[in-house]
Short mmCIF file of C-alpha atoms in Angstrom, two decimals:
data_model
loop_
_atom_site.label_atom_id
_atom_site.label_comp_id
_atom_site.label_asym_id
_atom_site.label_seq_id
_atom_site.Cartn_x
_atom_site.Cartn_y
_atom_site.Cartn_z
CA UNK A 151 21.68 -2.00 -9.95
CA UNK A 152 24.67 0.28 -9.98
CA UNK A 153 25.29 2.00 -6.60
CA UNK A 154 23.96 5.32 -7.84
CA UNK A 155 21.11 3.94 -9.94
CA UNK A 156 17.77 5.42 -8.88
CA UNK A 157 15.18 3.25 -7.15
CA UNK A 158 12.13 3.55 -9.41
CA UNK A 159 10.41 0.13 -9.27
CA UNK A 160 8.93 -1.39 -6.12
CA UNK A 161 7.60 -4.94 -6.35
CA UNK A 162 5.36 -6.29 -3.58
CA UNK A 163 5.03 -10.07 -3.50
CA UNK A 164 1.81 -11.20 -1.83
CA UNK A 165 -1.60 -9.61 -1.33
CA UNK A 166 -3.92 -9.58 1.66
CA UNK A 167 -3.85 -6.81 4.22
CA UNK A 168 -0.04 -6.66 4.41
CA UNK A 169 0.59 -6.54 0.67
CA UNK A 170 -2.13 -4.08 -0.29
CA UNK A 171 -1.60 -1.80 2.70
CA UNK A 172 2.12 -1.59 1.94
CA UNK A 173 1.57 -1.05 -1.77
CA UNK A 174 -1.08 1.58 -1.07
CA UNK A 175 0.97 3.58 1.41
CA UNK A 176 3.96 3.71 -0.94
CA UNK A 177 1.87 4.39 -4.05
CA UNK A 178 -0.07 7.23 -2.41
CA UNK A 179 3.03 9.00 -1.11
CA UNK A 180 5.19 8.49 -4.20
CA UNK A 181 2.47 9.16 -6.80
CA UNK A 182 2.54 5.81 -8.55
CA UNK A 183 -0.26 7.00 -10.84
CA UNK A 184 2.05 9.55 -12.50
CA UNK A 185 4.81 8.78 -15.04
CA UNK A 186 7.21 10.69 -12.77
CA UNK A 187 6.26 8.67 -9.70
CA UNK A 188 7.48 5.38 -8.28
CA UNK A 189 6.23 2.32 -10.13
CA UNK A 190 4.50 -0.03 -7.66
CA UNK A 191 3.65 -3.57 -8.79
CA UNK A 192 1.91 -6.18 -6.63
CA UNK A 193 2.28 -9.82 -7.60
CA UNK A 194 0.02 -12.40 -5.99
CA UNK A 195 -0.91 -15.94 -6.81
CA UNK A 196 -4.62 -16.59 -7.40
CA UNK A 197 -4.01 -20.03 -5.81
CA UNK A 198 -2.90 -18.74 -2.40
CA UNK A 199 -5.50 -17.74 0.18
CA UNK A 200 -4.73 -15.22 2.90
CA UNK A 201 -5.14 -16.16 6.57
CA UNK A 202 -7.67 -13.41 7.20
CA UNK A 203 -7.98 -13.48 10.99
CA UNK A 204 -6.39 -10.12 11.85
CA UNK A 205 -9.65 -8.27 12.43
CA UNK A 206 -8.64 -5.64 15.00
CA UNK A 207 -6.63 -2.48 14.36
CA UNK A 208 -5.07 0.35 16.32
CA UNK A 209 -6.19 4.00 16.02
CA UNK A 210 -3.24 4.52 13.64
CA UNK A 211 -5.29 2.84 10.91
CA UNK A 212 -7.46 5.95 10.64
CA UNK A 213 -4.51 8.07 9.56
CA UNK A 214 -3.18 5.33 7.28
CA UNK A 215 -6.49 5.07 5.41
CA UNK A 216 -6.89 8.85 5.28
CA UNK A 217 -3.43 9.28 3.76
CA UNK A 218 -4.31 6.66 1.15
CA UNK A 219 -7.36 8.72 0.16
CA UNK A 220 -9.88 6.16 1.39
CA UNK A 221 -13.45 7.18 2.24
CA UNK A 222 -14.12 6.06 5.81
CA UNK A 223 -17.81 5.59 5.02
CA UNK A 224 -17.04 3.31 2.07
CA UNK A 225 -14.51 1.38 4.16
CA UNK A 226 -16.99 0.82 7.00
CA UNK A 227 -19.76 -0.35 4.69
CA UNK A 228 -17.67 -2.54 2.39
CA UNK A 229 -15.52 -4.16 5.10
CA UNK A 230 -18.35 -4.74 7.61
CA UNK A 231 -16.30 -2.56 9.95
CA UNK A 232 -17.25 -1.28 13.38
CA UNK A 233 -15.65 0.97 15.98
CA UNK A 234 -13.19 -0.28 18.58
CA UNK A 235 -12.22 1.79 21.63
CA UNK A 236 -9.89 -0.60 23.42
CA UNK A 237 -9.76 -4.11 24.85
CA UNK A 238 -11.72 -5.65 27.71
CA UNK A 239 -9.78 -8.38 29.53
CA UNK A 240 -11.87 -11.00 31.36
CA UNK A 241 -10.55 -13.75 33.70
CA UNK A 242 -6.93 -12.67 33.33
CA UNK A 243 -6.43 -11.40 36.88
CA UNK A 244 -7.34 -14.41 38.97
CA UNK A 245 -9.46 -12.54 41.49
CA UNK A 246 -13.05 -11.68 42.30
CA UNK A 247 -13.27 -8.46 40.24
CA UNK A 248 -11.90 -10.16 37.17
CA UNK A 249 -12.10 -7.77 34.27
CA UNK A 250 -10.48 -4.50 33.29
CA UNK A 251 -10.08 -2.23 30.27
CA UNK A 252 -7.14 -1.06 28.24
CA UNK A 253 -8.78 1.97 26.55
CA UNK A 254 -7.36 4.05 23.69
CA UNK A 255 -7.51 7.46 25.37
CA UNK A 256 -4.80 8.67 27.72
CA UNK A 257 -5.81 9.03 31.37
CA UNK A 258 -7.26 12.48 32.02
CA UNK A 259 -4.38 14.81 32.94
CA UNK A 260 -1.85 12.02 32.41
CA UNK A 261 0.95 14.37 31.38
CA UNK A 262 0.38 16.79 34.26
CA UNK A 263 -0.14 14.75 37.43
CA UNK A 264 0.87 11.50 39.10
CA UNK A 265 -2.55 9.91 38.85
CA UNK A 266 -1.37 6.45 39.80
CA UNK A 267 0.05 7.60 43.12
CA UNK A 268 -3.13 9.40 44.12
CA UNK A 269 -5.31 6.52 42.92
CA UNK A 270 -3.32 4.11 45.08
CA UNK A 271 -3.42 6.39 48.11
CA UNK A 272 -7.15 7.13 48.11
CA UNK A 273 -9.10 5.29 45.38
CA UNK A 274 -7.49 1.86 45.08
CA UNK A 275 -10.86 0.07 45.34
CA UNK A 276 -12.03 1.77 42.13
CA UNK A 277 -10.58 0.22 38.94
CA UNK A 278 -7.78 2.48 37.73
CA UNK A 279 -9.06 2.90 34.16
CA UNK A 280 -12.60 3.61 35.39
CA UNK A 281 -11.32 6.46 37.57
CA UNK A 282 -8.94 8.16 35.14
CA UNK A 283 -10.77 7.65 31.82
CA UNK A 284 -14.28 7.99 30.44
CA UNK A 285 -13.69 5.37 27.75
CA UNK A 286 -14.24 2.15 29.76
CA UNK A 287 -17.70 3.47 30.61
CA UNK A 288 -18.45 4.10 26.93
CA UNK A 289 -17.38 0.55 26.12
CA UNK A 290 -19.49 -0.98 28.89
CA UNK A 291 -22.51 0.88 27.48
CA UNK A 292 -21.80 -0.07 23.87
CA UNK A 293 -21.37 3.56 22.85
CA UNK A 294 -19.81 4.79 19.61
CA UNK A 295 -16.72 7.04 19.66
CA UNK A 296 -18.34 9.81 17.63
CA UNK A 297 -21.67 11.36 16.69
CA UNK A 298 -23.47 11.09 13.36
CA UNK A 299 -22.38 14.65 12.55
CA UNK A 300 -18.68 14.00 13.25
CA UNK A 301 -16.70 13.98 9.97
CA UNK A 302 -14.86 10.98 8.61
CA UNK A 303 -11.79 9.94 10.64
CA UNK A 304 -12.48 12.61 13.29
CA UNK A 305 -13.19 11.44 16.84
CA UNK A 306 -14.92 12.42 20.03
CA UNK A 307 -13.15 9.49 21.71
CA UNK A 308 -10.05 7.91 20.18
CA UNK A 309 -10.94 4.80 18.18
CA UNK A 310 -9.75 2.03 15.91
CA UNK A 311 -11.68 -0.56 13.90
CA UNK A 312 -12.91 -4.10 13.84
CA UNK A 313 -13.09 -5.34 10.25
CA UNK A 314 -13.53 -8.35 8.00
CA UNK A 315 -9.93 -9.12 7.00
CA UNK A 316 -10.89 -10.83 3.73
CA UNK A 317 -13.12 -7.95 2.63
CA UNK A 318 -10.48 -5.45 3.77
CA UNK A 319 -7.89 -6.99 1.44
CA UNK A 320 -10.34 -6.88 -1.49
CA UNK A 321 -11.32 -3.28 -0.65
CA UNK A 322 -7.68 -2.17 -0.54
CA UNK A 323 -6.99 -3.99 -3.82
CA UNK A 324 -9.73 -2.07 -5.64
CA UNK A 325 -8.63 1.25 -4.18
CA UNK A 326 -4.95 0.69 -4.97
CA UNK A 327 -5.64 -0.37 -8.54
CA UNK A 328 -8.29 2.21 -9.39
CA UNK A 329 -7.12 5.25 -7.43
CA UNK A 330 -3.42 4.88 -6.68
CA UNK A 331 -1.97 3.39 -9.86
CA UNK A 332 -0.70 0.09 -8.41
CA UNK A 333 -0.03 -2.50 -11.13
CA UNK A 334 -1.57 -5.87 -10.26
CA UNK A 335 -0.07 -9.10 -11.59
CA UNK A 336 -2.10 -12.19 -10.75
CA UNK A 337 0.29 -15.05 -11.31
CA UNK A 338 2.21 -17.77 -9.56
CA UNK A 339 5.88 -17.04 -8.86
CA UNK A 340 8.02 -19.99 -9.92
CA UNK A 341 11.48 -18.59 -9.24
CA UNK A 342 13.66 -15.68 -8.16
CA UNK A 343 16.27 -14.19 -10.49
CA UNK A 344 19.39 -12.79 -8.80
CA UNK A 345 21.88 -10.21 -10.06
CA UNK A 346 25.64 -10.86 -9.82
CA UNK A 347 25.72 -8.72 -6.65
CA UNK A 348 23.28 -11.05 -4.87
CA UNK A 349 20.33 -8.65 -5.04
CA UNK A 350 17.00 -9.83 -6.37
CA UNK A 351 16.70 -8.76 -10.01
CA UNK A 352 13.27 -10.16 -10.89
CA UNK A 353 10.51 -12.57 -9.96
CA UNK A 354 9.89 -15.29 -12.52
CA UNK A 355 6.16 -15.87 -13.00
CA UNK A 356 4.31 -18.72 -14.68
CA UNK A 357 2.46 -16.62 -17.29
CA UNK A 358 3.84 -13.06 -17.18
CA UNK A 359 7.54 -13.76 -17.50
CA UNK A 360 9.97 -11.73 -15.40
CA UNK A 361 8.71 -8.97 -13.10
CA UNK A 362 11.74 -6.75 -12.59
CA UNK A 363 12.24 -4.34 -9.72
CA UNK A 364 14.70 -2.32 -7.66
CA UNK A 365 13.16 -3.00 -4.23
CA UNK A 366 11.21 -6.17 -3.38
CA UNK A 367 8.79 -6.40 -0.45
CA UNK A 368 8.02 -9.87 0.90
CA UNK A 369 4.36 -10.11 1.99
CA UNK A 370 4.03 -13.86 1.46
CA UNK A 371 3.01 -14.68 5.02
CA UNK A 372 4.21 -17.88 6.64
CA UNK A 373 5.74 -18.98 3.29
CA UNK A 374 8.26 -16.12 3.56
CA UNK A 375 9.38 -16.79 0.00
CA UNK A 376 11.98 -14.04 -0.29
CA UNK A 377 13.39 -13.17 3.15
CA UNK A 378 13.14 -16.77 4.40
CA UNK A 379 13.40 -19.23 1.53
CA UNK A 380 15.51 -17.16 -0.88
CA UNK A 381 17.82 -15.29 1.49
CA UNK A 382 17.65 -17.74 4.42
CA UNK A 383 17.48 -14.98 7.04
CA UNK A 384 17.19 -16.83 10.39
CA UNK A 385 13.95 -16.91 12.36
CA UNK A 386 14.18 -16.13 16.09
CA UNK A 387 11.60 -18.17 17.98
CA UNK A 388 10.06 -16.59 21.08
CA UNK A 389 8.35 -19.78 22.23
CA UNK A 390 10.39 -19.77 25.44
CA UNK A 391 8.64 -16.52 26.41
CA UNK A 392 5.23 -16.71 24.72
CA UNK A 393 3.80 -20.22 24.70
CA UNK A 394 0.79 -19.84 22.40
CA UNK A 395 1.22 -21.41 18.96
CA UNK A 396 -2.24 -22.45 17.77
CA UNK A 397 -5.49 -20.65 17.00
CA UNK A 398 -9.01 -21.83 16.21
CA UNK A 399 -11.22 -19.24 14.51
CA UNK A 400 -14.99 -19.20 13.98
CA UNK A 401 -17.52 -16.66 12.67
CA UNK A 402 -20.71 -16.27 14.71
CA UNK A 403 -23.84 -14.56 13.33
CA UNK A 404 -25.89 -12.04 15.30
CA UNK A 405 -29.47 -12.85 16.23
CA UNK A 406 -30.65 -9.96 14.02
CA UNK A 407 -29.41 -6.71 12.45
CA UNK A 408 -30.26 -4.78 15.63
CA UNK A 409 -28.08 -6.85 17.97
CA UNK A 410 -25.65 -4.71 20.00
CA UNK A 411 -22.09 -4.37 18.70
CA UNK A 412 -19.35 -4.45 21.34
CA UNK A 413 -17.28 -1.26 21.51
CA UNK A 414 -14.09 -3.10 22.41
CA UNK A 415 -12.29 -6.31 21.63
CA UNK A 416 -13.16 -8.80 24.35
CA UNK A 417 -10.27 -11.03 25.44
CA UNK A 418 -11.25 -13.84 27.81
CA UNK A 419 -8.51 -15.92 29.39
CA UNK A 420 -8.92 -19.71 29.40
CA UNK A 421 -7.00 -22.48 31.11
CA UNK A 422 -4.52 -22.72 28.24
CA UNK A 423 -4.75 -19.39 26.39
CA UNK A 424 -7.42 -16.82 25.61
CA UNK A 425 -10.43 -16.19 23.35
CA UNK A 426 -10.83 -13.12 21.18
CA UNK A 427 -14.33 -11.81 20.55
CA UNK A 428 -14.61 -9.13 17.88
CA UNK A 429 -17.91 -7.49 16.97
CA UNK A 430 -18.24 -6.50 13.31
CA UNK A 431 -21.36 -4.92 11.85
CA UNK A 432 -22.61 -8.21 10.36
CA UNK A 433 -21.19 -10.91 12.67
CA UNK A 434 -18.76 -11.66 15.46
CA UNK A 435 -15.30 -13.09 14.85
CA UNK A 436 -14.12 -15.43 17.61
CA UNK A 437 -10.94 -17.37 18.12
CA UNK A 438 -9.19 -19.45 20.77
CA UNK A 439 -5.43 -18.82 20.92
CA UNK A 440 -3.65 -21.44 22.99
CA UNK A 441 -0.54 -23.49 23.64
CA UNK A 442 -0.48 -26.97 22.10
CA UNK A 443 1.94 -28.01 24.84
CA UNK A 444 -0.72 -27.31 27.46
CA UNK A 445 -3.94 -28.58 25.84
CA UNK A 446 -5.13 -31.01 23.20
CA UNK A 447 -6.86 -30.11 19.97
CA UNK A 448 -10.15 -31.55 21.26
CA UNK A 449 -9.95 -29.57 24.51
CA UNK A 450 -9.17 -26.30 22.72
CA UNK A 451 -12.12 -26.75 20.37
CA UNK A 452 -14.43 -27.67 23.25
CA UNK A 453 -13.50 -24.51 25.17
CA UNK A 454 -14.31 -22.41 22.09
CA UNK A 455 -17.63 -24.25 21.54
CA UNK A 456 -18.62 -23.62 25.15
CA UNK A 457 -17.82 -19.91 24.80
CA UNK A 458 -19.89 -19.67 21.61
CA UNK A 459 -22.83 -21.38 23.28
CA UNK A 460 -22.58 -19.22 26.40
CA UNK A 461 -22.37 -15.88 24.55
CA UNK A 462 -24.68 -16.55 21.60
CA UNK A 463 -26.83 -19.57 22.40
CA UNK A 464 -25.67 -21.22 19.17
CA UNK A 465 -24.23 -24.68 18.67
CA UNK A 466 -20.66 -24.13 17.47
CA UNK A 467 -20.63 -27.57 15.82
CA UNK A 468 -22.86 -26.03 13.14
CA UNK A 469 -20.24 -23.36 12.40
CA UNK A 470 -17.03 -23.82 10.42
CA UNK A 471 -13.93 -23.66 12.62
CA UNK A 472 -10.54 -23.00 11.05
CA UNK A 473 -7.29 -24.00 12.70
CA UNK A 474 -3.87 -22.57 12.05
CA UNK A 475 -0.55 -23.12 13.77
CA UNK A 476 2.32 -20.68 14.11
CA UNK A 477 5.72 -20.39 15.70
CA UNK A 478 5.87 -17.16 17.73
CA UNK A 479 8.88 -15.13 16.71
CA UNK A 480 10.44 -12.87 14.10
CA UNK A 481 13.32 -12.63 11.64
CA UNK A 482 16.84 -11.84 12.77
CA UNK A 483 16.61 -8.92 10.37
CA UNK A 484 13.81 -7.69 8.18
CA UNK A 485 15.60 -5.82 5.39
CA UNK A 486 18.33 -7.75 3.62
CA UNK A 487 19.99 -6.42 0.47
CA UNK A 488 17.10 -5.11 -1.69
CA UNK A 489 14.37 -7.12 0.04
CA UNK A 490 12.27 -6.16 3.07
CA UNK A 491 9.73 -8.37 4.82
CA UNK A 492 6.38 -7.01 6.03
CA UNK A 493 3.61 -8.77 7.92
CA UNK A 494 3.79 -12.46 8.78
CA UNK A 495 6.81 -12.87 6.49
CA UNK A 496 8.69 -10.71 9.02
CA UNK A 497 7.27 -12.49 12.06
CA UNK A 498 4.14 -13.45 13.92
CA UNK A 499 3.24 -13.32 17.58
CA UNK A 500 -0.20 -14.06 18.98
CA UNK A 501 -2.73 -11.32 18.07
CA UNK A 502 -3.20 -10.04 21.63
CA UNK A 503 -3.47 -6.21 21.60
CA UNK A 504 -3.92 -6.28 17.79
CA UNK A 505 -0.20 -5.87 17.19
CA UNK A 506 -0.13 -7.59 13.76
CA UNK A 507 -1.77 -4.89 11.65
CA UNK A 508 -0.01 -2.02 13.39
CA UNK A 509 3.38 -3.56 12.57
CA UNK A 510 2.33 -3.67 8.92
CA UNK A 511 1.33 -0.01 9.10
CA UNK A 512 4.58 1.02 10.78
CA UNK A 513 6.67 -1.00 8.34
CA UNK A 514 4.91 0.45 5.31
CA UNK A 515 5.22 3.98 6.70
CA UNK A 516 8.96 3.69 7.34
CA UNK A 517 9.62 2.11 3.93
CA UNK A 518 7.66 4.90 2.28
CA UNK A 519 9.17 7.74 4.35
CA UNK A 520 12.75 6.49 3.93
CA UNK A 521 12.37 5.02 0.45
CA UNK A 522 15.98 5.01 -0.74
CA UNK A 523 16.72 7.22 -3.71
CA UNK A 524 19.57 4.96 -4.88
CA UNK A 525 20.91 1.46 -4.29
CA UNK A 526 23.81 2.98 -2.31
CA UNK A 527 21.37 4.64 0.09
CA UNK A 528 19.40 1.42 0.49
CA UNK A 529 21.98 -0.17 2.82
CA UNK A 530 21.74 2.83 5.16
CA UNK A 531 17.94 2.68 5.14
CA UNK A 532 18.05 -1.10 5.71
CA UNK A 533 20.28 -0.75 8.78
CA UNK A 534 18.00 1.92 10.29
CA UNK A 535 14.91 -0.17 9.52
CA UNK A 536 16.37 -3.29 11.12
CA UNK A 537 17.41 -1.42 14.27
CA UNK A 538 13.96 0.13 14.64
CA UNK A 539 12.01 -3.08 14.13
CA UNK A 540 14.25 -5.29 16.21
CA UNK A 541 13.46 -2.89 19.05
CA UNK A 542 9.74 -2.88 18.23
CA UNK A 543 9.35 -6.64 18.07
CA UNK A 544 11.18 -6.94 21.38
CA UNK A 545 8.86 -4.42 23.02
CA UNK A 546 5.80 -6.26 21.75
CA UNK A 547 7.06 -9.47 23.32
CA UNK A 548 7.61 -7.57 26.60
CA UNK A 549 4.15 -6.02 26.59
CA UNK A 550 2.29 -9.21 25.73
CA UNK A 551 4.21 -11.18 28.33
CA UNK A 552 3.25 -8.53 30.91
CA UNK A 553 -0.35 -9.78 30.77
CA UNK A 554 0.74 -13.29 31.75
CA UNK A 555 3.39 -12.34 34.31
CA UNK A 556 0.97 -10.22 36.32
CA UNK A 557 -1.79 -12.83 36.49
CA UNK A 558 -2.44 -14.47 39.85
CA UNK A 559 -3.96 -17.50 38.15
CA UNK A 560 -2.33 -20.80 39.07
CA UNK A 561 -5.19 -23.17 38.23
CA UNK A 562 -3.40 -24.86 35.30
CA UNK A 563 0.14 -25.72 34.23
CA UNK A 564 -0.21 -23.07 31.52
CA UNK A 565 -0.56 -20.24 34.02
CA UNK A 566 1.98 -21.69 36.42
CA UNK A 567 4.54 -21.98 33.59
CA UNK A 568 3.83 -18.41 32.50
CA UNK A 569 4.64 -17.24 36.01
CA UNK A 570 8.08 -18.85 36.12
CA UNK A 571 10.86 -16.22 36.24
CA UNK A 572 12.81 -17.88 33.41
CA UNK A 573 9.91 -17.23 31.00
CA UNK A 574 10.01 -13.48 31.69
CA UNK A 575 12.08 -11.23 29.36
CA UNK A 576 15.00 -9.65 31.22
CA UNK A 577 14.06 -6.11 30.26
CA UNK A 578 10.52 -6.58 31.52
CA UNK A 579 11.77 -8.02 34.81
CA UNK A 580 13.94 -4.94 35.32
CA UNK A 581 11.05 -2.57 34.63
CA UNK A 582 8.75 -4.42 37.02
CA UNK A 583 11.38 -4.00 39.73
CA UNK A 584 11.46 -0.25 39.11
CA UNK A 585 7.66 -0.03 38.99
CA UNK A 586 7.43 -1.50 42.47
CA UNK A 587 8.34 1.98 43.66
CA UNK A 588 6.99 4.34 40.97
CA UNK A 589 4.55 4.31 38.06
CA UNK A 590 5.65 3.64 34.45
CA UNK A 591 6.81 6.95 33.00
CA UNK A 592 7.57 8.38 29.59
CA UNK A 593 11.33 8.19 30.11
CA UNK A 594 11.07 4.39 30.50
CA UNK A 595 10.36 4.27 26.76
CA UNK A 596 12.80 6.43 24.91
CA UNK A 597 11.90 6.07 21.24
CA UNK A 598 9.78 8.73 19.58
CA UNK A 599 7.40 6.16 18.11
CA UNK A 600 6.99 3.61 20.86
CA UNK A 601 4.70 0.67 20.16
CA UNK A 602 3.13 0.92 23.61
CA UNK A 603 3.36 4.18 25.61
CA UNK A 604 3.78 4.27 29.37
CA UNK A 605 0.03 4.88 29.80
CA UNK A 606 -0.67 1.47 28.26
CA UNK A 607 1.62 -0.15 30.80
CA UNK A 608 -0.24 1.64 33.60
CA UNK A 609 -3.62 0.44 32.33
CA UNK A 610 -2.46 -3.18 32.22
CA UNK A 611 -0.39 -3.08 35.44
CA UNK A 612 -3.09 -1.59 37.60
CA UNK A 613 -5.92 -3.36 35.80
CA UNK A 614 -4.23 -6.68 36.55
CA UNK A 615 -3.93 -5.89 40.24
CA UNK A 616 -0.26 -4.85 40.39
CA UNK A 617 0.14 -2.74 43.54
CA UNK A 618 3.44 -0.89 44.01
CA UNK A 619 4.77 -0.21 47.47
CA UNK A 620 4.02 3.13 49.09
CA UNK A 621 7.09 5.41 48.92
CA UNK A 622 9.01 5.83 52.16
CA UNK A 623 9.35 9.58 51.59
CA UNK A 624 7.05 12.28 50.28
CA UNK A 625 7.41 13.36 46.65
CA UNK A 626 6.42 16.64 45.11
CA UNK A 627 4.84 14.85 42.17
CA UNK A 628 2.14 13.43 44.47
CA UNK A 629 -0.27 16.33 44.04
CA UNK A 630 -3.64 15.43 45.54
CA UNK A 631 -5.57 18.60 44.52
CA UNK A 632 -4.40 18.40 40.91
CA UNK A 633 -5.16 14.70 40.63
CA UNK A 634 -8.60 15.23 42.17
CA UNK A 635 -9.29 17.87 39.53
CA UNK A 636 -8.59 15.37 36.76
CA UNK A 637 -10.62 12.62 38.46
CA UNK A 638 -13.59 15.02 38.51
CA UNK A 639 -13.02 15.95 34.86
CA UNK A 640 -13.04 12.29 33.91
CA UNK A 641 -16.33 11.72 35.76
CA UNK A 642 -17.92 14.76 34.12
CA UNK A 643 -16.79 13.68 30.64
CA UNK A 644 -18.20 10.23 31.31
CA UNK A 645 -21.63 11.65 32.17
CA UNK A 646 -21.66 14.01 29.18
CA UNK A 647 -20.55 11.44 26.61
CA UNK A 648 -22.88 8.69 27.79
CA UNK A 649 -25.79 11.05 27.13
CA UNK A 650 -24.54 12.51 23.85
CA UNK A 651 -23.13 9.53 21.94
CA UNK A 652 -25.15 6.98 19.96
CA UNK A 653 -24.55 3.27 20.32
CA UNK A 654 -22.12 1.49 18.04
CA UNK A 655 -25.05 -0.14 16.22
CA UNK A 656 -26.91 3.18 15.79
CA UNK A 657 -23.87 4.89 14.26
CA UNK A 658 -23.21 1.96 11.92
CA UNK A 659 -26.84 2.06 10.71
CA UNK A 660 -26.51 5.80 10.06
CA UNK A 661 -23.31 5.32 8.06
CA UNK A 662 -24.86 2.51 6.02
CA UNK A 663 -27.83 4.74 5.17
CA UNK A 664 -26.25 8.18 4.84
CA UNK A 665 -22.47 7.98 5.20
CA UNK A 666 -20.36 10.40 7.19
CA UNK A 667 -19.42 13.95 6.28
CA UNK A 668 -16.20 13.92 4.27
CA UNK A 669 -13.31 15.61 6.04
CA UNK A 670 -12.09 18.84 4.52
CA UNK A 671 -8.77 18.46 2.72
CA UNK A 672 -5.83 20.03 4.54
CA UNK A 673 -3.92 22.85 2.84
#
């Protein structure tokens, strides 16, 4: 490309959730279905299977799907999706009351009062999230986040999704091809053609010849064909901070179609990692994420089998278990020349807090919003993208490590090693020192689009038993009457919603039979 040549052709290499989400976001915004729009082509090999274990999203997915023109009812039915309102952490604390919630709603009155200070002073024996939010109570009761009359994507309580990752990729593929004008090339890539400048000029395919483009998006997962193998952008391992590098996944059927569906992801800590438990409409998806340096393959599988037996009564030996290994970390940069990596090609860290899919969403959104008009502008966009995502990946490492650093467990080498100061990121250590004397606040996180807001840090800190020291002097921000008002509001909302909302299973059955009311288009 000449420096002032327009960027008109975007080529996405790789399918699955990352490829089709990225293609769909760009195609919807830049009108790929019109001759005057951006041309979006997705190339994927029919021989390569996607990993398909990222089954939890963030609430951001609602807006992403809405902007792509997806029907929420169709999505829920076709992807076996259900509603997720946060994460329940079990056995992470190391104490008697060993579970807590990280819900999706902000604490009641969070922006107006110092709730943490008043909770510590007078309510410290009540779990923090249970006092300041109605949502943990909805989750404990298996309630849905909306009523049957609530329109698509609208919420009574903030929510995300649990979904079948394989069906989600197929659903997105159909929508992108039929509704958004994405060109689909099913072929095996056998080479990469470069221009004299060093940019990628085209992908050489086995049967379709050259697929030319102006911007190439690498969604090839662990293979990382473009950013890794072609451009040799270094990979920055985070194994010294986050020890988990192996996962064992299994799908567990319900007893019948009326079995309750959990309203949150359930994360249960084990002696060498943790188990995810995700309730879809048709089955549960379970997985044991652990450190191979701290347990054997046989032990990891046995722990998962015991969990399956305990929670379902089934013999896990009769169920297919898939194993995959990964190196936790991310690329030194994500956008190099005219190539940008999205999804696992950019990096992978254990799926705690469902960070994988949200990084895909954020990457696709920034590529689409800042899509360079010319090759000259691309270098500016690439620098901004790299700065933003280097920060984001670092903050994800901090937040995930927070769960391990705060634990009082010392029953295995795994937990003892996680508690060693040298395995704690420097930035997180500094924040924990500050939070010994005050709660996490908005000014601790200065970017407009933070991955985890200060409220999330409060939920995890105080859920895990972190207790800051009482201040030596009085502060005006410690406003007992105002905090009490919000505590009462939270209790009242809890009572009202528990009575008014259906269960997760009841709402799913309604959607399967009748669908949800379509949201009115905005003008």
